[in-house]
JSON list of C-alpha atoms in Angstrom, two decimals:
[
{"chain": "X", "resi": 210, "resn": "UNK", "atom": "CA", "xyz": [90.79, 82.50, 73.81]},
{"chain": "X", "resi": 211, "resn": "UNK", "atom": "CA", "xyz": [90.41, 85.84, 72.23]},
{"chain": "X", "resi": 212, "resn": "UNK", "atom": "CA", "xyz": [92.50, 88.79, 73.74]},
{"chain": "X", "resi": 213, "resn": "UNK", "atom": "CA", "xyz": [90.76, 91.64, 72.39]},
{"chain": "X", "resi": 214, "resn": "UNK", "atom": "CA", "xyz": [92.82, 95.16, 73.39]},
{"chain": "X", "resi": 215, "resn": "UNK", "atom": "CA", "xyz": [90.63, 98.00, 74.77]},
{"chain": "X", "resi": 216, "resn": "UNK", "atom": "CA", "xyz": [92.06, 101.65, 73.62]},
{"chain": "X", "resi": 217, "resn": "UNK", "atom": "CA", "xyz": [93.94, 102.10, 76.91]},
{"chain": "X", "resi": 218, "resn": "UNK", "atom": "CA", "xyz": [97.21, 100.61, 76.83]},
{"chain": "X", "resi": 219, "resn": "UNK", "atom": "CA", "xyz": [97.75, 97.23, 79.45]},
{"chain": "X", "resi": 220, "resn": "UNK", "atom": "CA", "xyz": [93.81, 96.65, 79.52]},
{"chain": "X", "resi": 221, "resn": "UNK", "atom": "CA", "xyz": [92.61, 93.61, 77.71]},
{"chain": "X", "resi": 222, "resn": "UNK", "atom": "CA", "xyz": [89.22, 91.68, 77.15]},
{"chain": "X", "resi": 223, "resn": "UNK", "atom": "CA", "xyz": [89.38, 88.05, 77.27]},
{"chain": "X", "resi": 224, "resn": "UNK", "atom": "CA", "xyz": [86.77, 86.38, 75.24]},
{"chain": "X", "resi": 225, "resn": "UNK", "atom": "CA", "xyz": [86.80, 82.53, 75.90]},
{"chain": "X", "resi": 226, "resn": "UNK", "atom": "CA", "xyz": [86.26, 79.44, 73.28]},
{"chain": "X", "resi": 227, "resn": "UNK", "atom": "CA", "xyz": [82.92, 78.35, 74.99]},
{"chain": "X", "resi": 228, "resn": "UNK", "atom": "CA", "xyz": [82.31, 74.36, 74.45]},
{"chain": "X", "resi": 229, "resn": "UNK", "atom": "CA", "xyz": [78.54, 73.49, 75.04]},
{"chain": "X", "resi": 230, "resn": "UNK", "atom": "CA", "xyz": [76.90, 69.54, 74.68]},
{"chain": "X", "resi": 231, "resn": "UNK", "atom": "CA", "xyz": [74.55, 68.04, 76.60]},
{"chain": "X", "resi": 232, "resn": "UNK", "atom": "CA", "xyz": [75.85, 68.29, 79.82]},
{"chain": "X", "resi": 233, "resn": "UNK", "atom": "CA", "xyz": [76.09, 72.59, 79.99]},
{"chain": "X", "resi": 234, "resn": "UNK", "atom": "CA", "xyz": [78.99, 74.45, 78.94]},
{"chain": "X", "resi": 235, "resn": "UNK", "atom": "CA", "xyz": [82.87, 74.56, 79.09]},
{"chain": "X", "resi": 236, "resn": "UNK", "atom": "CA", "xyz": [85.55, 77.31, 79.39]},
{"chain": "X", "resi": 237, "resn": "UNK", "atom": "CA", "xyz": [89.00, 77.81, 80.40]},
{"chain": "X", "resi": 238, "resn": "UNK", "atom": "CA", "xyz": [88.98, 81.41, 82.60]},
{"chain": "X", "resi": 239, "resn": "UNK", "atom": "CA", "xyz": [92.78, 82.10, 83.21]},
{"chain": "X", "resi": 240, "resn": "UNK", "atom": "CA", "xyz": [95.76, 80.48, 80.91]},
{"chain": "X", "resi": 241, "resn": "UNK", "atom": "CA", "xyz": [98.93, 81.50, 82.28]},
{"chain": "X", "resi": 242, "resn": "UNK", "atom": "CA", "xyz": [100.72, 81.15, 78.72]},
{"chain": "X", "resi": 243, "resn": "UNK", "atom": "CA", "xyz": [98.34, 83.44, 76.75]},
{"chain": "X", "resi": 244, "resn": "UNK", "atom": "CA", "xyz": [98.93, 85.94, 79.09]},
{"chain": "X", "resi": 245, "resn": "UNK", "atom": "CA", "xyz": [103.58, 85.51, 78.38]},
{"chain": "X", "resi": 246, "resn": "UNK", "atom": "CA", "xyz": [102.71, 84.92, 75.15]},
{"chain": "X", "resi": 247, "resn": "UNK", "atom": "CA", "xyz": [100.11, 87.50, 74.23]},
{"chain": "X", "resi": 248, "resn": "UNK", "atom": "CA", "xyz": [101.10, 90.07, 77.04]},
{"chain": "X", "resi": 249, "resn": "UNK", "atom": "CA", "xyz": [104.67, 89.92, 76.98]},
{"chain": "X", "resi": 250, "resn": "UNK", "atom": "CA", "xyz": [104.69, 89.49, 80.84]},
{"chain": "X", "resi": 251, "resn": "UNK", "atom": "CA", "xyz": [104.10, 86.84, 83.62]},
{"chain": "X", "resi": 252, "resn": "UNK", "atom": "CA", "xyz": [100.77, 87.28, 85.76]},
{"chain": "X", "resi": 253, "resn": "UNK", "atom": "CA", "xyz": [101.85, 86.11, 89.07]},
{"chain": "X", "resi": 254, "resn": "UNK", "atom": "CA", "xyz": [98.24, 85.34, 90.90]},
{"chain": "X", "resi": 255, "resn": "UNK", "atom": "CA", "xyz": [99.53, 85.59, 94.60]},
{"chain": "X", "resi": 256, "resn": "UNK", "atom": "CA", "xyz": [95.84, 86.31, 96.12]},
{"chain": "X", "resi": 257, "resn": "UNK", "atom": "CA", "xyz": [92.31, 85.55, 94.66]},
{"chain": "X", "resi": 258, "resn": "UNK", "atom": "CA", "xyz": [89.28, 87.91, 96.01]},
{"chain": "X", "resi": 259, "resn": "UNK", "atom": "CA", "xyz": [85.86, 87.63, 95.65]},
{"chain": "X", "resi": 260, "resn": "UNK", "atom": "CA", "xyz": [82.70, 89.44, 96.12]},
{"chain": "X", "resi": 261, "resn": "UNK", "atom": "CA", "xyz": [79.18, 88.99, 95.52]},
{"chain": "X", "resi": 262, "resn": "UNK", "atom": "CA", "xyz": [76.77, 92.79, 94.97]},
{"chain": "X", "resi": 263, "resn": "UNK", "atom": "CA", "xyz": [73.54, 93.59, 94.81]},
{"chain": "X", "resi": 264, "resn": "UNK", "atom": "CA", "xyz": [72.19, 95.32, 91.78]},
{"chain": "X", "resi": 265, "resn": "UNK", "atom": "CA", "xyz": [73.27, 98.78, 91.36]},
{"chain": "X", "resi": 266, "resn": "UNK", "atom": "CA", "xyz": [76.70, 98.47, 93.89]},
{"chain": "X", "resi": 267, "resn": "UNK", "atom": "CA", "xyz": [79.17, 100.45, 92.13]},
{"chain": "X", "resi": 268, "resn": "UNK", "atom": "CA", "xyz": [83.03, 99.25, 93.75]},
{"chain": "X", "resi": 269, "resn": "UNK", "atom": "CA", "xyz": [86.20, 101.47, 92.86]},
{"chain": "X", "resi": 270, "resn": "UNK", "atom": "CA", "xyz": [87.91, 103.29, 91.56]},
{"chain": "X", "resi": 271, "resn": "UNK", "atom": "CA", "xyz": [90.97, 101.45, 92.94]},
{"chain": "X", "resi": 272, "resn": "UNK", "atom": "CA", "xyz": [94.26, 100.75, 92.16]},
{"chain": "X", "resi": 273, "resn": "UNK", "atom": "CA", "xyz": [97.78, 100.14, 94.56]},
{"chain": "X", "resi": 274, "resn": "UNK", "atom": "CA", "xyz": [100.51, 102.47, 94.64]},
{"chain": "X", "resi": 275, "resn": "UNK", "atom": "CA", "xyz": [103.47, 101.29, 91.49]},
{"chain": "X", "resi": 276, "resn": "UNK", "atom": "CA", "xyz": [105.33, 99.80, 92.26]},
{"chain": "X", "resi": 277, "resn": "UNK", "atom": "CA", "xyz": [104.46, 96.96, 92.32]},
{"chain": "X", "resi": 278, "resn": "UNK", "atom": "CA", "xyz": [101.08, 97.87, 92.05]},
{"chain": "X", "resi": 279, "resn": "UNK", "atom": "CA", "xyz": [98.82, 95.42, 91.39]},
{"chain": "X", "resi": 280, "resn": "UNK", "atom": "CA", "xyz": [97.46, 93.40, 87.96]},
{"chain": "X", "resi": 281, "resn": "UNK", "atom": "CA", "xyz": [93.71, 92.37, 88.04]},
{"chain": "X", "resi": 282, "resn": "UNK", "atom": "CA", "xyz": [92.40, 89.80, 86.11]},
{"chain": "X", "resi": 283, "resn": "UNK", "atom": "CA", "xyz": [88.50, 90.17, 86.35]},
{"chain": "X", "resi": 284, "resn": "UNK", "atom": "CA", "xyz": [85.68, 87.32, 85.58]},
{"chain": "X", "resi": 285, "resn": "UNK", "atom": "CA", "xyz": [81.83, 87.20, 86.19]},
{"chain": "X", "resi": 286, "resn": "UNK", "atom": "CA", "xyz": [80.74, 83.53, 87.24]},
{"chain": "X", "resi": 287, "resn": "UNK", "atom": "CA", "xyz": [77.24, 84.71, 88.27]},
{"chain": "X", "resi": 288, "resn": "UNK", "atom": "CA", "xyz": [74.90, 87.64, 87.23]},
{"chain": "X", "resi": 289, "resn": "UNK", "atom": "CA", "xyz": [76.67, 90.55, 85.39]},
{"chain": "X", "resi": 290, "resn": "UNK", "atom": "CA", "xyz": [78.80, 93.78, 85.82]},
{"chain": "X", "resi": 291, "resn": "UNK", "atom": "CA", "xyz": [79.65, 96.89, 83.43]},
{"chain": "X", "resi": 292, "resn": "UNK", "atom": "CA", "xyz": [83.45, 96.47, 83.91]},
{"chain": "X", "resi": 293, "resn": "UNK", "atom": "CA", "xyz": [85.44, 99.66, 83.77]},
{"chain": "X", "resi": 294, "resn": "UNK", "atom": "CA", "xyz": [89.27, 100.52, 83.47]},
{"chain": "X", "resi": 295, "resn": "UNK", "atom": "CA", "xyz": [90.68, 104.45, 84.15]},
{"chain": "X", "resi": 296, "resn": "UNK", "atom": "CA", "xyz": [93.82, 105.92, 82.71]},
{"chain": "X", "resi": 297, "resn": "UNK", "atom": "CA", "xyz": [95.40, 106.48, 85.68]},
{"chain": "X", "resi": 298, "resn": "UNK", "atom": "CA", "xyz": [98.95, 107.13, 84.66]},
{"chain": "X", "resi": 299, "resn": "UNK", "atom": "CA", "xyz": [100.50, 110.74, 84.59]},
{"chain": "X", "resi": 300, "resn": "UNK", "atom": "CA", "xyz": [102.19, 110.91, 81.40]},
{"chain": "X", "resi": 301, "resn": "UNK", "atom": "CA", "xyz": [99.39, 108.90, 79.23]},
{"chain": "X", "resi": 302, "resn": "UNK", "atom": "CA", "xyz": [98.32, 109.90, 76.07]},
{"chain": "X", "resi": 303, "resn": "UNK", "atom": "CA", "xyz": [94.80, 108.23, 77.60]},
{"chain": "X", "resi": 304, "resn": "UNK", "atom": "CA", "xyz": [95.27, 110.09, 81.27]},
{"chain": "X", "resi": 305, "resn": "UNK", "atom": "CA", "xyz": [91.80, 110.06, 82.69]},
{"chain": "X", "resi": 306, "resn": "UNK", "atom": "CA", "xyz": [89.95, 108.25, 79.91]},
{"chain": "X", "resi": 307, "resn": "UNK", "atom": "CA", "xyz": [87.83, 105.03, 80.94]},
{"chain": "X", "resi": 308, "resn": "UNK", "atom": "CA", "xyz": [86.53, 102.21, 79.22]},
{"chain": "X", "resi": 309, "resn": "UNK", "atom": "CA", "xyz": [84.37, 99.59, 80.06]},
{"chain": "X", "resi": 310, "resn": "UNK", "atom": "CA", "xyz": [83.23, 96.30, 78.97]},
{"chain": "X", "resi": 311, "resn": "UNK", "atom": "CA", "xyz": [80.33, 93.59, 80.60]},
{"chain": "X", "resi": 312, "resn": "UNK", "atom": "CA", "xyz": [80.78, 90.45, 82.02]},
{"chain": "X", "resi": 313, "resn": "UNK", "atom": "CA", "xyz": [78.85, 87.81, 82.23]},
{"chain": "X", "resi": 314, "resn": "UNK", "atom": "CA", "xyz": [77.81, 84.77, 83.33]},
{"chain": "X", "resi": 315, "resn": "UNK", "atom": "CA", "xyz": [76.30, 84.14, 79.71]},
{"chain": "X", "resi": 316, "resn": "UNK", "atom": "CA", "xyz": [79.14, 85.86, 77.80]},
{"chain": "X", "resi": 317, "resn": "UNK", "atom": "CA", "xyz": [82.38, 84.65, 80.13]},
{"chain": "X", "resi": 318, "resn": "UNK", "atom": "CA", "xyz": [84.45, 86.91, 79.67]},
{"chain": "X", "resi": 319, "resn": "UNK", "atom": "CA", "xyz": [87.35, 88.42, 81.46]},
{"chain": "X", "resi": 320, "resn": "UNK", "atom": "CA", "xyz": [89.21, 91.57, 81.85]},
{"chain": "X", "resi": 321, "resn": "UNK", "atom": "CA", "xyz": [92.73, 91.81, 81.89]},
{"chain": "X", "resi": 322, "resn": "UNK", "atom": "CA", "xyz": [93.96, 95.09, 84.41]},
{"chain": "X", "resi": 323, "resn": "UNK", "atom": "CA", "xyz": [97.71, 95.86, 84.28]},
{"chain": "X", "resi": 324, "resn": "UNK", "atom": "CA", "xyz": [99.10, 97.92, 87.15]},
{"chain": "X", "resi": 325, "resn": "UNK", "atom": "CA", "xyz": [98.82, 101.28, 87.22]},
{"chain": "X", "resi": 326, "resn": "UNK", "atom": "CA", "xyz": [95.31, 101.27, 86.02]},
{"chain": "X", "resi": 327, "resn": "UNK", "atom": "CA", "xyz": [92.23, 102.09, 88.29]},
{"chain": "X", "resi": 328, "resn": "UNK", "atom": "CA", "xyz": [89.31, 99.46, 88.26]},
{"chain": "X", "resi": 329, "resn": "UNK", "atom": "CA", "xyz": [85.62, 99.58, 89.09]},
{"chain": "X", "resi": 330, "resn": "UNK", "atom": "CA", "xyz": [82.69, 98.06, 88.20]},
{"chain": "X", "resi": 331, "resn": "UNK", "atom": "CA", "xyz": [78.64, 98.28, 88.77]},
{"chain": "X", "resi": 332, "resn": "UNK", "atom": "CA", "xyz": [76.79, 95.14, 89.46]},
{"chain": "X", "resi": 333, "resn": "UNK", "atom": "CA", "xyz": [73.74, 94.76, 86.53]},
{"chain": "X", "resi": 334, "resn": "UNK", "atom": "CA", "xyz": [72.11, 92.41, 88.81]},
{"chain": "X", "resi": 335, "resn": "UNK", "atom": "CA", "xyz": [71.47, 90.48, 92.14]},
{"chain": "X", "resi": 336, "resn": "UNK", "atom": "CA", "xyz": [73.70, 88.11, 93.57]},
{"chain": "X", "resi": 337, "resn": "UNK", "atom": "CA", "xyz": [76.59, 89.26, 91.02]},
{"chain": "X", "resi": 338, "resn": "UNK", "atom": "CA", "xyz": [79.28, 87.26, 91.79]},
{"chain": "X", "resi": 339, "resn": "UNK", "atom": "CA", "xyz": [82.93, 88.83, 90.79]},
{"chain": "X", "resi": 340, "resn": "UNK", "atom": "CA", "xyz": [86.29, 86.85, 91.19]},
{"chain": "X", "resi": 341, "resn": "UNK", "atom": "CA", "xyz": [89.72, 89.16, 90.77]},
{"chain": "X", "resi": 342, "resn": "UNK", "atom": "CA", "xyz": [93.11, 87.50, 90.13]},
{"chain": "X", "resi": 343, "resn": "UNK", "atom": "CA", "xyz": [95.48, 89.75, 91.85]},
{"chain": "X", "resi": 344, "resn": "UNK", "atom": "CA", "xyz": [99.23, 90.29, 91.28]},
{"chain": "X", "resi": 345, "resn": "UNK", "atom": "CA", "xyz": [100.15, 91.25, 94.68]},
{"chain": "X", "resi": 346, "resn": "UNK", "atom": "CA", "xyz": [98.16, 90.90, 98.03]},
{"chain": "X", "resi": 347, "resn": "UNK", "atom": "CA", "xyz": [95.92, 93.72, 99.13]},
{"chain": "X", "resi": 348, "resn": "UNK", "atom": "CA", "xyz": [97.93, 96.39, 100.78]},
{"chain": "X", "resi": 349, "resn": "UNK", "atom": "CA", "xyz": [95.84, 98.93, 103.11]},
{"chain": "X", "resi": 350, "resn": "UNK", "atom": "CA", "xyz": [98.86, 101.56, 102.53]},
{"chain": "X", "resi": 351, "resn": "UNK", "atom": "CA", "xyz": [99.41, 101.39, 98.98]},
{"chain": "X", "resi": 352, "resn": "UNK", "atom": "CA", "xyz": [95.77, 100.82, 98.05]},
{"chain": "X", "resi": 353, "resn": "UNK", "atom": "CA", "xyz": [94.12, 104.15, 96.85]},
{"chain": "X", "resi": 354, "resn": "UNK", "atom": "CA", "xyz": [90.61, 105.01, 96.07]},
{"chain": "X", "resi": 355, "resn": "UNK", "atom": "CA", "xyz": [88.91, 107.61, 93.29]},
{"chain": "X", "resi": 356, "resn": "UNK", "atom": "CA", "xyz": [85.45, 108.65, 94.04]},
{"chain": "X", "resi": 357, "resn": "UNK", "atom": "CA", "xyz": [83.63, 106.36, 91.23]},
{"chain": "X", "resi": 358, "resn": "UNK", "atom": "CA", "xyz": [80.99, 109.13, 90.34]},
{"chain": "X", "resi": 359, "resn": "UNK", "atom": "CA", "xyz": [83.69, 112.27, 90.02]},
{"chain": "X", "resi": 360, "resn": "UNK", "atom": "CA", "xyz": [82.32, 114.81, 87.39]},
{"chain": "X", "resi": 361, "resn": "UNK", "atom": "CA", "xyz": [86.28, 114.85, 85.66]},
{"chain": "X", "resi": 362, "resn": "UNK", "atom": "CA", "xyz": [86.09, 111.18, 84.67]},
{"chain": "X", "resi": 363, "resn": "UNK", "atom": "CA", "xyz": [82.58, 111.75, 83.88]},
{"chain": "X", "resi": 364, "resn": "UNK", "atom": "CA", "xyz": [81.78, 107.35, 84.05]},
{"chain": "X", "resi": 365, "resn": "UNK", "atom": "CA", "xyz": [78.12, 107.10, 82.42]},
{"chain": "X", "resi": 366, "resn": "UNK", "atom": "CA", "xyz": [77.06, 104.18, 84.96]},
{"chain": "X", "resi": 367, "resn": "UNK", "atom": "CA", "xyz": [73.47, 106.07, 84.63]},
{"chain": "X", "resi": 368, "resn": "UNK", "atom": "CA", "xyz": [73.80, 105.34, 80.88]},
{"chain": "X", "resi": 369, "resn": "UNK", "atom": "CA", "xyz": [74.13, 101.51, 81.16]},
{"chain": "X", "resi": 370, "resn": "UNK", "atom": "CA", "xyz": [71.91, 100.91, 84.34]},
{"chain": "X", "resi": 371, "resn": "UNK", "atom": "CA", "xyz": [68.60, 99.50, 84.27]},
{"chain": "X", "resi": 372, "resn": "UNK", "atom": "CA", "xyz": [65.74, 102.40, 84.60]},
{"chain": "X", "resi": 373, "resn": "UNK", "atom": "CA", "xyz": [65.14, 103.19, 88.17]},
{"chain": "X", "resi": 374, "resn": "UNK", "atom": "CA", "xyz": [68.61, 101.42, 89.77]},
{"chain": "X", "resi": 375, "resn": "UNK", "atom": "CA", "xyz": [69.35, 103.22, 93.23]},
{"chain": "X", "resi": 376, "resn": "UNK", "atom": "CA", "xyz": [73.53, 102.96, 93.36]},
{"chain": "X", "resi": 377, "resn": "UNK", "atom": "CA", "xyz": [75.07, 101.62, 96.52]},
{"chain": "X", "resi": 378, "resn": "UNK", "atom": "CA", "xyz": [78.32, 103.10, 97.06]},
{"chain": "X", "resi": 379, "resn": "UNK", "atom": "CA", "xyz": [80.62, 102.25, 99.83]},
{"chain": "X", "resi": 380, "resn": "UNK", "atom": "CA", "xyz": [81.41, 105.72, 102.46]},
{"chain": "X", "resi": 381, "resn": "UNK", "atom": "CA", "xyz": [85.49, 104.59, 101.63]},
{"chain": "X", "resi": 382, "resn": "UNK", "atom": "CA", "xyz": [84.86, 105.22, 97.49]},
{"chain": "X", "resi": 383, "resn": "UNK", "atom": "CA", "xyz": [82.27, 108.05, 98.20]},
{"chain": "X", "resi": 384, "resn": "UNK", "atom": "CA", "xyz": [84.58, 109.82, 99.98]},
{"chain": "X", "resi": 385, "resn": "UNK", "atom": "CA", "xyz": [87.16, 109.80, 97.73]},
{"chain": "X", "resi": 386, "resn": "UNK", "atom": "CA", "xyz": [89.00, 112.58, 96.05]},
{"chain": "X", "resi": 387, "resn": "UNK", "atom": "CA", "xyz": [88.58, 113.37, 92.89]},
{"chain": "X", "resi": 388, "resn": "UNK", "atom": "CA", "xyz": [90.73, 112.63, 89.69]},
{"chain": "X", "resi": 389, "resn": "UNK", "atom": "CA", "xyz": [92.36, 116.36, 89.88]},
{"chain": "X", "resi": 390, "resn": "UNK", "atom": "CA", "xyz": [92.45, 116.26, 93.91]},
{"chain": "X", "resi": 391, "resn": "UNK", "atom": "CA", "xyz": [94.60, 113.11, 93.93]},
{"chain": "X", "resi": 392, "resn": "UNK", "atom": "CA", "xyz": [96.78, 114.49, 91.29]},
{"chain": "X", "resi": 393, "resn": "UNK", "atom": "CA", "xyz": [97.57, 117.39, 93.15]},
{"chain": "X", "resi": 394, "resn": "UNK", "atom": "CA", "xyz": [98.61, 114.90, 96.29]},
{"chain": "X", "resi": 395, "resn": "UNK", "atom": "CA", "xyz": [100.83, 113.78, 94.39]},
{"chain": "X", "resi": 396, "resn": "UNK", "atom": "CA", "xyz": [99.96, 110.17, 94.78]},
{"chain": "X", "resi": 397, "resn": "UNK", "atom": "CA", "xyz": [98.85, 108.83, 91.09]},
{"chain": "X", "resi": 398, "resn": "UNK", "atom": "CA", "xyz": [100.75, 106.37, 89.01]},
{"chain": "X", "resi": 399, "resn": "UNK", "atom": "CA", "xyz": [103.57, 107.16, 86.41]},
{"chain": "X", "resi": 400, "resn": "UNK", "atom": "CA", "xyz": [103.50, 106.22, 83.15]},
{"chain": "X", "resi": 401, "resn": "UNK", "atom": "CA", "xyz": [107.32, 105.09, 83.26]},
{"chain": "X", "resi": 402, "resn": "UNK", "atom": "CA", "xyz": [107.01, 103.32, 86.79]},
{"chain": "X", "resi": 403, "resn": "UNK", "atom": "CA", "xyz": [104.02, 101.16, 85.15]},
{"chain": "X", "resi": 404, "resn": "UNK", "atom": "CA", "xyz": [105.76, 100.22, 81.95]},
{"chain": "X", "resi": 405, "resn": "UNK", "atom": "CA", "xyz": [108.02, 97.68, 83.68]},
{"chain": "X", "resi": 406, "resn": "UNK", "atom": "CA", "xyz": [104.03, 95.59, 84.15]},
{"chain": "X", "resi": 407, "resn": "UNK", "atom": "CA", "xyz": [103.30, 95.63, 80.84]}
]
């Protein structure tokens, strides 16, 4: 495996060693040890989630209240999603930046989400078929929602779409407040009550 570290700080891409003969392909998704040895930390899975999109669903911005908060670690096993991470930590010299990354079925790769951080993603395709490696078990009172398209963050789904995709957002992440309004509620992540994650 390749960990590959994406300008905000606790946000990896995993690139896998891909083996191919004449049967198809082989790839390990998760190692347990690359994460203590590469992250510094243990990555507890203690619930797996899964969901399959149509092309154009955009799902997030979420993240769980720190702590404990809770660690993704994101993989495409069918079709293919622009992956993106938010600086969601007062006190970040990246507060409010985003990055973003696609997985693949072709590519395999994986996205490593340390607490604290907001996740979303838009589905490039049909059937898309994402599988999330969570730290803690969902939580309906610590999880909390951005609206994915506020003008603050500024995400450029439009700018990796295919021509013509209609989004399909959820009435829980369109409603959303914004980056500044949930600042102001007081009910983002630190950056010193994340560190203890990463």
């Amino acid at each position: 495996m390749s960990l590959l570290p994406l300008s905000i700080n606790g946000a990896w891409v995993i690139e896998p060693k891909m083996h191919f003969d004449s049967r198809g392909r082989f790839h390990e998704v998760f190692k347990q040890i690359e994460i203590e040895n590469n992250f510094g930390r243990k990555f507890e899975v203690l619930q797996v989630n899964q969901s399959v999109s149509a092309a154009g669903v955009i799902r997030g911005i979420h993240w769980a209240d720190t702590p404990p908060g809770q660690g993704k670690y994101v993989s495409c096993s069918s079709g293919s999603i622009w992956d993106v991470v938010v600086d969601l930590r007062l006190g970040s010299a990246t507060f409010g930046k985003w990055e973003a990354a696609v997985l693949s079925k072709e590519n395999a790769r994986s996205m490593f989400i340390s607490e604290g951080l907001g996740h979303a993603f838009l589905a490039l395709e049909d059937d898309t078929v994402v599988t999330y490696l969570c730290s803690q078990p969902y939580s309906p009172e610590t999880e909390r929602t951005i609206n994915p398209l506020d003008e603050t963050l500024a995400i450029d789904f439009s700018g990796i779409a295919p021509v013509g995709t209609q989004f399909e957002i959820s009435d829980k992440d369109l409603g959303a407040l914004s980056l500044k309004d949930m600042e102001l509620s007081g009910k983002l992540p630190s950056l010193a009550g994340s560190l203890f994650s990463l």
